[in-house]
Tab-separated table of C-alpha atoms and ligand atoms in Angstrom:
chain	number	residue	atom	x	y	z
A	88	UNK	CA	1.254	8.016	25.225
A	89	UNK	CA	-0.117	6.750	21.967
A	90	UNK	CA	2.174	5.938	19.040
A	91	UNK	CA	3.001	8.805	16.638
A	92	UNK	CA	2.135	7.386	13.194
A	93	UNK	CA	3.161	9.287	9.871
A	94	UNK	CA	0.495	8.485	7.004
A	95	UNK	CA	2.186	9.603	3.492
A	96	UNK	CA	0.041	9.954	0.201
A	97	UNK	CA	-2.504	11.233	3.092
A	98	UNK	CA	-4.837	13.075	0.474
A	99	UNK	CA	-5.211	10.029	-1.696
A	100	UNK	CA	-7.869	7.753	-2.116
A	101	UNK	CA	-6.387	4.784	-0.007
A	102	UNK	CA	-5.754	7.072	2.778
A	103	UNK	CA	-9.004	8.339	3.098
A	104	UNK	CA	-10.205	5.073	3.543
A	105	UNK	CA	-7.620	3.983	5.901
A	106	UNK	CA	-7.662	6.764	8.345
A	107	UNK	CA	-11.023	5.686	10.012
A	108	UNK	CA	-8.739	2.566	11.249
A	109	UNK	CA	-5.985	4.891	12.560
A	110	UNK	CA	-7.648	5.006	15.901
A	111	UNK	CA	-4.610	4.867	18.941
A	112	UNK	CA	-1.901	6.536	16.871
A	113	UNK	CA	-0.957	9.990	17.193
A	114	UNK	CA	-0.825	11.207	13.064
A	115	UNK	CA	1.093	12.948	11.277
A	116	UNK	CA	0.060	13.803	7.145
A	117	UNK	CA	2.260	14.205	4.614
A	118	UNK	CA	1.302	14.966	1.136
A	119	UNK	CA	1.775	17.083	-1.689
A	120	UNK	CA	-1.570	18.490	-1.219
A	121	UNK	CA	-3.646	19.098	1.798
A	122	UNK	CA	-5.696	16.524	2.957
A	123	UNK	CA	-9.539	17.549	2.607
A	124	UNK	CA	-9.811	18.369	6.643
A	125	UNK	CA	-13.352	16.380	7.399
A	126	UNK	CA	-12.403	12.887	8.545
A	127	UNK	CA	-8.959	13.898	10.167
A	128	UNK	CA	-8.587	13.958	13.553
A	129	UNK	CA	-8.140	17.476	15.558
A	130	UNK	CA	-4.718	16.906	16.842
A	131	UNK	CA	-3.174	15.606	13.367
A	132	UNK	CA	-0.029	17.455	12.355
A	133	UNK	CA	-0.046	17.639	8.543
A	134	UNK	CA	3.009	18.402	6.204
A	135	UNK	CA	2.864	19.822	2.801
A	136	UNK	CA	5.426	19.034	0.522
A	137	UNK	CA	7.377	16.337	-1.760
A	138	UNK	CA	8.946	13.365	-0.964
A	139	UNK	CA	12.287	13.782	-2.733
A	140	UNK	CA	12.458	17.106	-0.471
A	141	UNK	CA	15.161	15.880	2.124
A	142	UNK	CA	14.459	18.200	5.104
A	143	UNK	CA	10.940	17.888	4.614
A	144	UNK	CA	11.290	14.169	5.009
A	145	UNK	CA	13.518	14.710	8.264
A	146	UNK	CA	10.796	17.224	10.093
A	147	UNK	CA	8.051	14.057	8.901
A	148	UNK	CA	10.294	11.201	10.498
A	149	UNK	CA	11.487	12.370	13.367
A	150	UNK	CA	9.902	11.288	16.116
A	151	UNK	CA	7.417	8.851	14.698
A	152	UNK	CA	7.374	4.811	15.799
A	153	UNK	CA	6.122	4.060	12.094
A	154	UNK	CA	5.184	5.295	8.886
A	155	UNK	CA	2.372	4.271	6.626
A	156	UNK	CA	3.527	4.875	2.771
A	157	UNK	CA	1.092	5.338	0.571
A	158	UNK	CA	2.366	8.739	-1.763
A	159	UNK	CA	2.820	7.619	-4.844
A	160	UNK	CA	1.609	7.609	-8.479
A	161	UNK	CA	-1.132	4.773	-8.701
A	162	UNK	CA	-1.923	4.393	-12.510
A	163	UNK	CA	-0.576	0.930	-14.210
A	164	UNK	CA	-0.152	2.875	-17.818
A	165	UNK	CA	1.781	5.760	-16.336
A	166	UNK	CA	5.260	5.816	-18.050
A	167	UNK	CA	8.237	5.803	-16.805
A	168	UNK	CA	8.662	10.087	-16.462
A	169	UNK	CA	5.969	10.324	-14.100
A	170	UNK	CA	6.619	7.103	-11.708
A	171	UNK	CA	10.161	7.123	-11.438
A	172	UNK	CA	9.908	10.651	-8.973
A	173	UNK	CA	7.160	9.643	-6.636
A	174	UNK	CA	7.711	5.478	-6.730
A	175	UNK	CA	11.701	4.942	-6.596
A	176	UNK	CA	12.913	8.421	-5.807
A	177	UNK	CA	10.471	8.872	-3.086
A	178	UNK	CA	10.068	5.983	-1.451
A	179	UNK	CA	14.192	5.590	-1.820
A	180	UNK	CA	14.213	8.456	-0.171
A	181	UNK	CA	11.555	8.278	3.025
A	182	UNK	CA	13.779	4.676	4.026
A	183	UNK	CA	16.672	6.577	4.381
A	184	UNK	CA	15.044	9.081	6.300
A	185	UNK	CA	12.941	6.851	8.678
A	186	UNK	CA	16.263	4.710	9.432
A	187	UNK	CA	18.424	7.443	9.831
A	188	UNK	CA	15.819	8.638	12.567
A	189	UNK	CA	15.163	5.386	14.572
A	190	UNK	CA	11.697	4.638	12.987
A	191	UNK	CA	10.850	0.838	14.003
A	192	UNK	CA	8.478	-0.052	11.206
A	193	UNK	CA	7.418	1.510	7.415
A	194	UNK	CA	4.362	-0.313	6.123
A	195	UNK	CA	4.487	0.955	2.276
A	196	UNK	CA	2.279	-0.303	-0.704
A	197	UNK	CA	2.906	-2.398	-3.092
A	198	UNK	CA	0.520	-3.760	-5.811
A	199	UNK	CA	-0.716	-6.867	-7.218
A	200	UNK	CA	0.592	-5.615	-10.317
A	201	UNK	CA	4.912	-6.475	-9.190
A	202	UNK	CA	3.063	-10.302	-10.032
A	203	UNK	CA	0.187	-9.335	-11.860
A	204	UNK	CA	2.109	-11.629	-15.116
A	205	UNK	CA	1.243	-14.827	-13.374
A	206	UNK	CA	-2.860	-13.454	-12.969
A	207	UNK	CA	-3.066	-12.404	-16.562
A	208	UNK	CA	-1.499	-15.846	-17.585
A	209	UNK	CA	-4.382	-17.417	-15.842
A	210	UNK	CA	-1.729	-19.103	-12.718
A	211	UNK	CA	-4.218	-18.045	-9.960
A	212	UNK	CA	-4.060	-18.116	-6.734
A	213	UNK	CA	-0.636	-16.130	-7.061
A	214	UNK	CA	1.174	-16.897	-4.224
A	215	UNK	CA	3.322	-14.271	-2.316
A	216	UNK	CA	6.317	-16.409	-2.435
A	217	UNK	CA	6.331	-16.674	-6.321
A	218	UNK	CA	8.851	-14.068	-8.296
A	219	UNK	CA	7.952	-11.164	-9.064
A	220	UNK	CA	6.389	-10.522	-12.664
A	221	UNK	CA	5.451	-7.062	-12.788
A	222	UNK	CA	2.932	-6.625	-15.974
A	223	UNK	CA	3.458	-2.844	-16.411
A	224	UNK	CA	6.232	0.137	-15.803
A	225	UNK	CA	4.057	1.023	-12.659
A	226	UNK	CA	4.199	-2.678	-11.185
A	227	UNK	CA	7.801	-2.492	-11.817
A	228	UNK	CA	8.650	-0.118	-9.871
A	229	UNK	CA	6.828	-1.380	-7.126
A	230	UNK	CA	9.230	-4.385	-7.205
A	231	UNK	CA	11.428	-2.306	-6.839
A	232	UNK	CA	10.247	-0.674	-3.969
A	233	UNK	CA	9.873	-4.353	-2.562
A	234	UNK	CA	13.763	-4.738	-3.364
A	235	UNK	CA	14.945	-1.579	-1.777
A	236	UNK	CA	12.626	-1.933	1.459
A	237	UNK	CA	14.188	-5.336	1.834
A	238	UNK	CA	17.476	-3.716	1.631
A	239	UNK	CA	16.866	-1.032	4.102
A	240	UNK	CA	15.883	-4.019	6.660
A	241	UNK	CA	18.895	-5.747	5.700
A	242	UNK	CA	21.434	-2.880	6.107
A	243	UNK	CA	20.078	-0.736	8.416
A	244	UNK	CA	17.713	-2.934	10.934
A	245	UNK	CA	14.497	-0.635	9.447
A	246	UNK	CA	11.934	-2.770	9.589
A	247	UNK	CA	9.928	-2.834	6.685
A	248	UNK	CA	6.456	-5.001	5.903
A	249	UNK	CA	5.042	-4.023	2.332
A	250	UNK	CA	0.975	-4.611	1.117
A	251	UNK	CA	0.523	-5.777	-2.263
A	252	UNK	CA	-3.221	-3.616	-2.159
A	253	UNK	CA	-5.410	-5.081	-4.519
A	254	UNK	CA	-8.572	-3.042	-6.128
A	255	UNK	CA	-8.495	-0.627	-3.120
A	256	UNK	CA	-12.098	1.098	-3.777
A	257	UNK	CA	-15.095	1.166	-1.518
A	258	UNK	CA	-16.901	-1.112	-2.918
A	259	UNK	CA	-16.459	-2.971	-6.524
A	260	UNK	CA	-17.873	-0.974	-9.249
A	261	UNK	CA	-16.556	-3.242	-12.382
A	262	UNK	CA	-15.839	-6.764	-12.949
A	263	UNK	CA	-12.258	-6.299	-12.955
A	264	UNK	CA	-12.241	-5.460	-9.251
A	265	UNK	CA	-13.748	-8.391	-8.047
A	266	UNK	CA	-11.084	-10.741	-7.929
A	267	UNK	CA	-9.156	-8.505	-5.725
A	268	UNK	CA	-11.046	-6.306	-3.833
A	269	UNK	CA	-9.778	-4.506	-0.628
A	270	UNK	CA	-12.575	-3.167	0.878
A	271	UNK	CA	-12.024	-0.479	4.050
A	272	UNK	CA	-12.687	-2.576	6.883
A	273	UNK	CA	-10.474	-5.022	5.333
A	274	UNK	CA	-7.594	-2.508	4.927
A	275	UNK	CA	-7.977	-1.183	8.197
A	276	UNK	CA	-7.396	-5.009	9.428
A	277	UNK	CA	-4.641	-5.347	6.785
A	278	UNK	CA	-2.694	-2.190	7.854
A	279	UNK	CA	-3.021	-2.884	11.838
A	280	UNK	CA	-1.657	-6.290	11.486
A	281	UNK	CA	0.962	-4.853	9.398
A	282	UNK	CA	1.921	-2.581	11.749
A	283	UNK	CA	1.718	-5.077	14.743
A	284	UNK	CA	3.699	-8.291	13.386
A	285	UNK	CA	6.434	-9.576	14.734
A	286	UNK	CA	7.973	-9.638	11.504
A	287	UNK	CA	10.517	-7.643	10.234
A	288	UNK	CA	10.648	-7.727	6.254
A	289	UNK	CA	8.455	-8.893	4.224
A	290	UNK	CA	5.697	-8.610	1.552
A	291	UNK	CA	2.273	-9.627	1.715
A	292	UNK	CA	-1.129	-10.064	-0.848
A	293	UNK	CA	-3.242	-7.473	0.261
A	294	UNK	CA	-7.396	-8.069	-0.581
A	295	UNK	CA	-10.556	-8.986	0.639
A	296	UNK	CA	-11.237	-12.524	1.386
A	297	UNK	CA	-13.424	-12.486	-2.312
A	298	UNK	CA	-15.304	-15.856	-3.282
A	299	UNK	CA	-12.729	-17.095	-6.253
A	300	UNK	CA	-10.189	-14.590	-5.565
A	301	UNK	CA	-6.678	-14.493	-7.458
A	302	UNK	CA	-4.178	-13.657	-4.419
A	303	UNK	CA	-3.524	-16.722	-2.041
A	304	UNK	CA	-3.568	-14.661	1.677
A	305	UNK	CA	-2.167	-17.454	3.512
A	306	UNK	CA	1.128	-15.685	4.333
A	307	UNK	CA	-0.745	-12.530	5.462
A	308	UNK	CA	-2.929	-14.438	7.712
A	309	UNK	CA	-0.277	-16.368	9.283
A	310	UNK	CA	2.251	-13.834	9.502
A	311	UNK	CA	0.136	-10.467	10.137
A	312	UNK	CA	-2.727	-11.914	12.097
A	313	UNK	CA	-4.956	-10.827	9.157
A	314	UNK	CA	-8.683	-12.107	9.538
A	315	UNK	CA	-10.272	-10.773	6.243
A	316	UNK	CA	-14.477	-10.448	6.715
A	317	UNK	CA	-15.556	-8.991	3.369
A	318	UNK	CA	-16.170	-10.901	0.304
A	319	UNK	CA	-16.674	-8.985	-3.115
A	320	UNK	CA	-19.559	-11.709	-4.412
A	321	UNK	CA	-21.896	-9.355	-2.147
A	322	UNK	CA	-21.543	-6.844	-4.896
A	323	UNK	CA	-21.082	-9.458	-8.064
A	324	UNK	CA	-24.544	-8.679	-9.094
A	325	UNK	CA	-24.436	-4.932	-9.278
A	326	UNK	CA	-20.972	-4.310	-11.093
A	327	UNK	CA	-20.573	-3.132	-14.790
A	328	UNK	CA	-18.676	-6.072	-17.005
A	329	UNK	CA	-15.393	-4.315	-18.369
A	330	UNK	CA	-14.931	-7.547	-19.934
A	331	UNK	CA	-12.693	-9.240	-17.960
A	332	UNK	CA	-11.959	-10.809	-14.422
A	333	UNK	CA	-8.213	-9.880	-14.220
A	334	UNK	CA	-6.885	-7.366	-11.326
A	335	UNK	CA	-3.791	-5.957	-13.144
A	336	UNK	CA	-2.567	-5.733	-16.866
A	337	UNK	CA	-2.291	-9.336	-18.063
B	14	NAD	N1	-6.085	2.587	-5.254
B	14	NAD	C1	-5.793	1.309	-5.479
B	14	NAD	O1	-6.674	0.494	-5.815
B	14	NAD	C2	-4.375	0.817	-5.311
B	14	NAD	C3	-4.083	-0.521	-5.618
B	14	NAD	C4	-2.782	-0.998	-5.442
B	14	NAD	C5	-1.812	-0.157	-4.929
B	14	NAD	N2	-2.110	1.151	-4.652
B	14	NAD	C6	-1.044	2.009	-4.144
B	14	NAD	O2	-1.502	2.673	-2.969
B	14	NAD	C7	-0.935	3.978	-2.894
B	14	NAD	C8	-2.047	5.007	-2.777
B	14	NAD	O3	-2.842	4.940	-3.949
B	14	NAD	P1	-4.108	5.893	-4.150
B	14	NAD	O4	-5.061	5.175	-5.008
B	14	NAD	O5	-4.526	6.450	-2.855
B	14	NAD	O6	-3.466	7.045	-5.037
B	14	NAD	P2	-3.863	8.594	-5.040
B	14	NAD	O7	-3.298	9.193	-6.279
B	14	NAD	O8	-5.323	8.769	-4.771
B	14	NAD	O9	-3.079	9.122	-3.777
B	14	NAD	C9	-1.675	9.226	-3.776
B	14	NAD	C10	-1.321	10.489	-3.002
B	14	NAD	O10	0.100	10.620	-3.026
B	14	NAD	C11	0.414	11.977	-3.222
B	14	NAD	N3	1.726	12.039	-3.867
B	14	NAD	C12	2.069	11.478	-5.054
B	14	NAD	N4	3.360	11.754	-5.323
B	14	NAD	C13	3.832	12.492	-4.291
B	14	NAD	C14	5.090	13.068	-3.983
B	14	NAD	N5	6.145	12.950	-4.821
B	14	NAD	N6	5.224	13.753	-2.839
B	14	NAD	C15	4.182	13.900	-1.987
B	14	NAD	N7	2.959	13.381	-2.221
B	14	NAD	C16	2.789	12.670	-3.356
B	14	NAD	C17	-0.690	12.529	-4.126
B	14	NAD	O11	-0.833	13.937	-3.974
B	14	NAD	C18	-1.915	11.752	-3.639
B	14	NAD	O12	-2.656	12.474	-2.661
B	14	NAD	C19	-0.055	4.123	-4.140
B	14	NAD	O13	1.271	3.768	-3.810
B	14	NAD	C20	-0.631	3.109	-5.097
B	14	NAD	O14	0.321	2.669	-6.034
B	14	NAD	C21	-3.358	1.645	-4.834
């Protein structure tokens, strides 16, 4: 039987790019919202509700090999009030859920913004093994979320492999997202090796493979098997200039 696969955040923009490249997995949709229905496969189960609600979470993990994370609030100048539900609460929450119910894996996003300090101070390639220097509330809570993942491998055996998405958009529409583009058929890659790696914790830079690009991918290629094919320069002549060439905040 094919692998029952629970997609969070599954009415959001990432996740209707990623679920072409869910092929293989049974799914299961959570979100606050319904997902828009065109695109999702007949037999997916989908879940309406929030992520802080506990039983809700329990009906979502159980059962499910993995979980693909991607609920969450996605703005860098969001303050503190609105991330701190969705980003630590949440995502707090869904670990201790998936390891209290045997899940092997949660593949959860992260951001280039937990590092994006070292890209606005011009240190590029940032490499995944630098520390963290989140350039906004948003990026720090997703250091946190890489912190409390890491702890939920550590204490409970959950294994848990976390994307640090770039400009996650179908194709680059400003300046800005050039640098560190994910397009689709790179995220599909991203996510499959992600859920397929032999390793159990860790955190990864997640973008295209983009001609002068600011996230060093080494780790995800060795470690995840990643084999990036799209390149943003394709689309360098028909973006707007926003003014800059910097993913995150600076
Ligand atoms: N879009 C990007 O370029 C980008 C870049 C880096 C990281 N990310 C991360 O990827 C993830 C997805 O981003 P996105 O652009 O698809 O955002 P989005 O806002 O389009 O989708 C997020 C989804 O999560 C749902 N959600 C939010 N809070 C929830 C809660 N408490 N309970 C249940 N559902 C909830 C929303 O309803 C929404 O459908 C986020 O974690 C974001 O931080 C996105």
């Amino acid at each position: 039987m094919e692998p029952a696969l629970l997609l969070t955040g599954a009415a959001g923009s990432v996740a209707r790019q990623l679920l072409p490249g869910l092929s293989g997995y049974r799914l299961r949709l959570l979100d606050r919202d319904a997902p828009a229905p065109d695109g999702l496969p007949d037999d997916a189960q989908v879940l309406t509700g929030e992520l802080t609600d506990r039983d809700l979470l329990a009906r979502a993990v159980d059962g499910v090999d993995a979980v693909v994370h991607l609920a969450g609030d996605p703005r860098p100048d969001a303050p503190w009030d609105d991330l701190l539900g969705p980003n630590v609460d949440g995502f707090a929450a869904l670990l201790g859920a998936a390891a209290g119910h045997g899940v092997r894996r949660v593949v959860y996003a992260s951001s280039v913004h937990a590092v994006g300090r070292w890209e606005g101070a011009g240190r590029t390639p940032v490499r995944a093994d630098w520390p963290t220097a989140p350039c906004c509330a948003y990026g720090a809570t997703k250091v946190f979320d890489e912190a409390v993942a890491s702890v939920a491998s550590h204490r409970h055996g959950l294994s848990t492999i976390g994307l640090r998405l770039g400009a996650t958009v179908p194709v680059p529409r400003v300046r800005s997202q050039l640098t560190g583009w994910l397009g689709p058929a790179d995220l599909h890659r991203l996510v499959r090796g992600a859920l397929a790696t032999g390793t159990v914790c860790g955190v990864y830079p997640g973008t295209s493979a983009n001609t002068g690009g600011h996230w060093d991918l080494g780790p995800a290629v060795d470690d995840l098997g990643y084999a990036p094919e799209l390149d943003s320069a394709v689309h360098a002549g028909d973006v707007e200039d926003d003014g800059t060439d910097v993913t995150t905040c600076g």
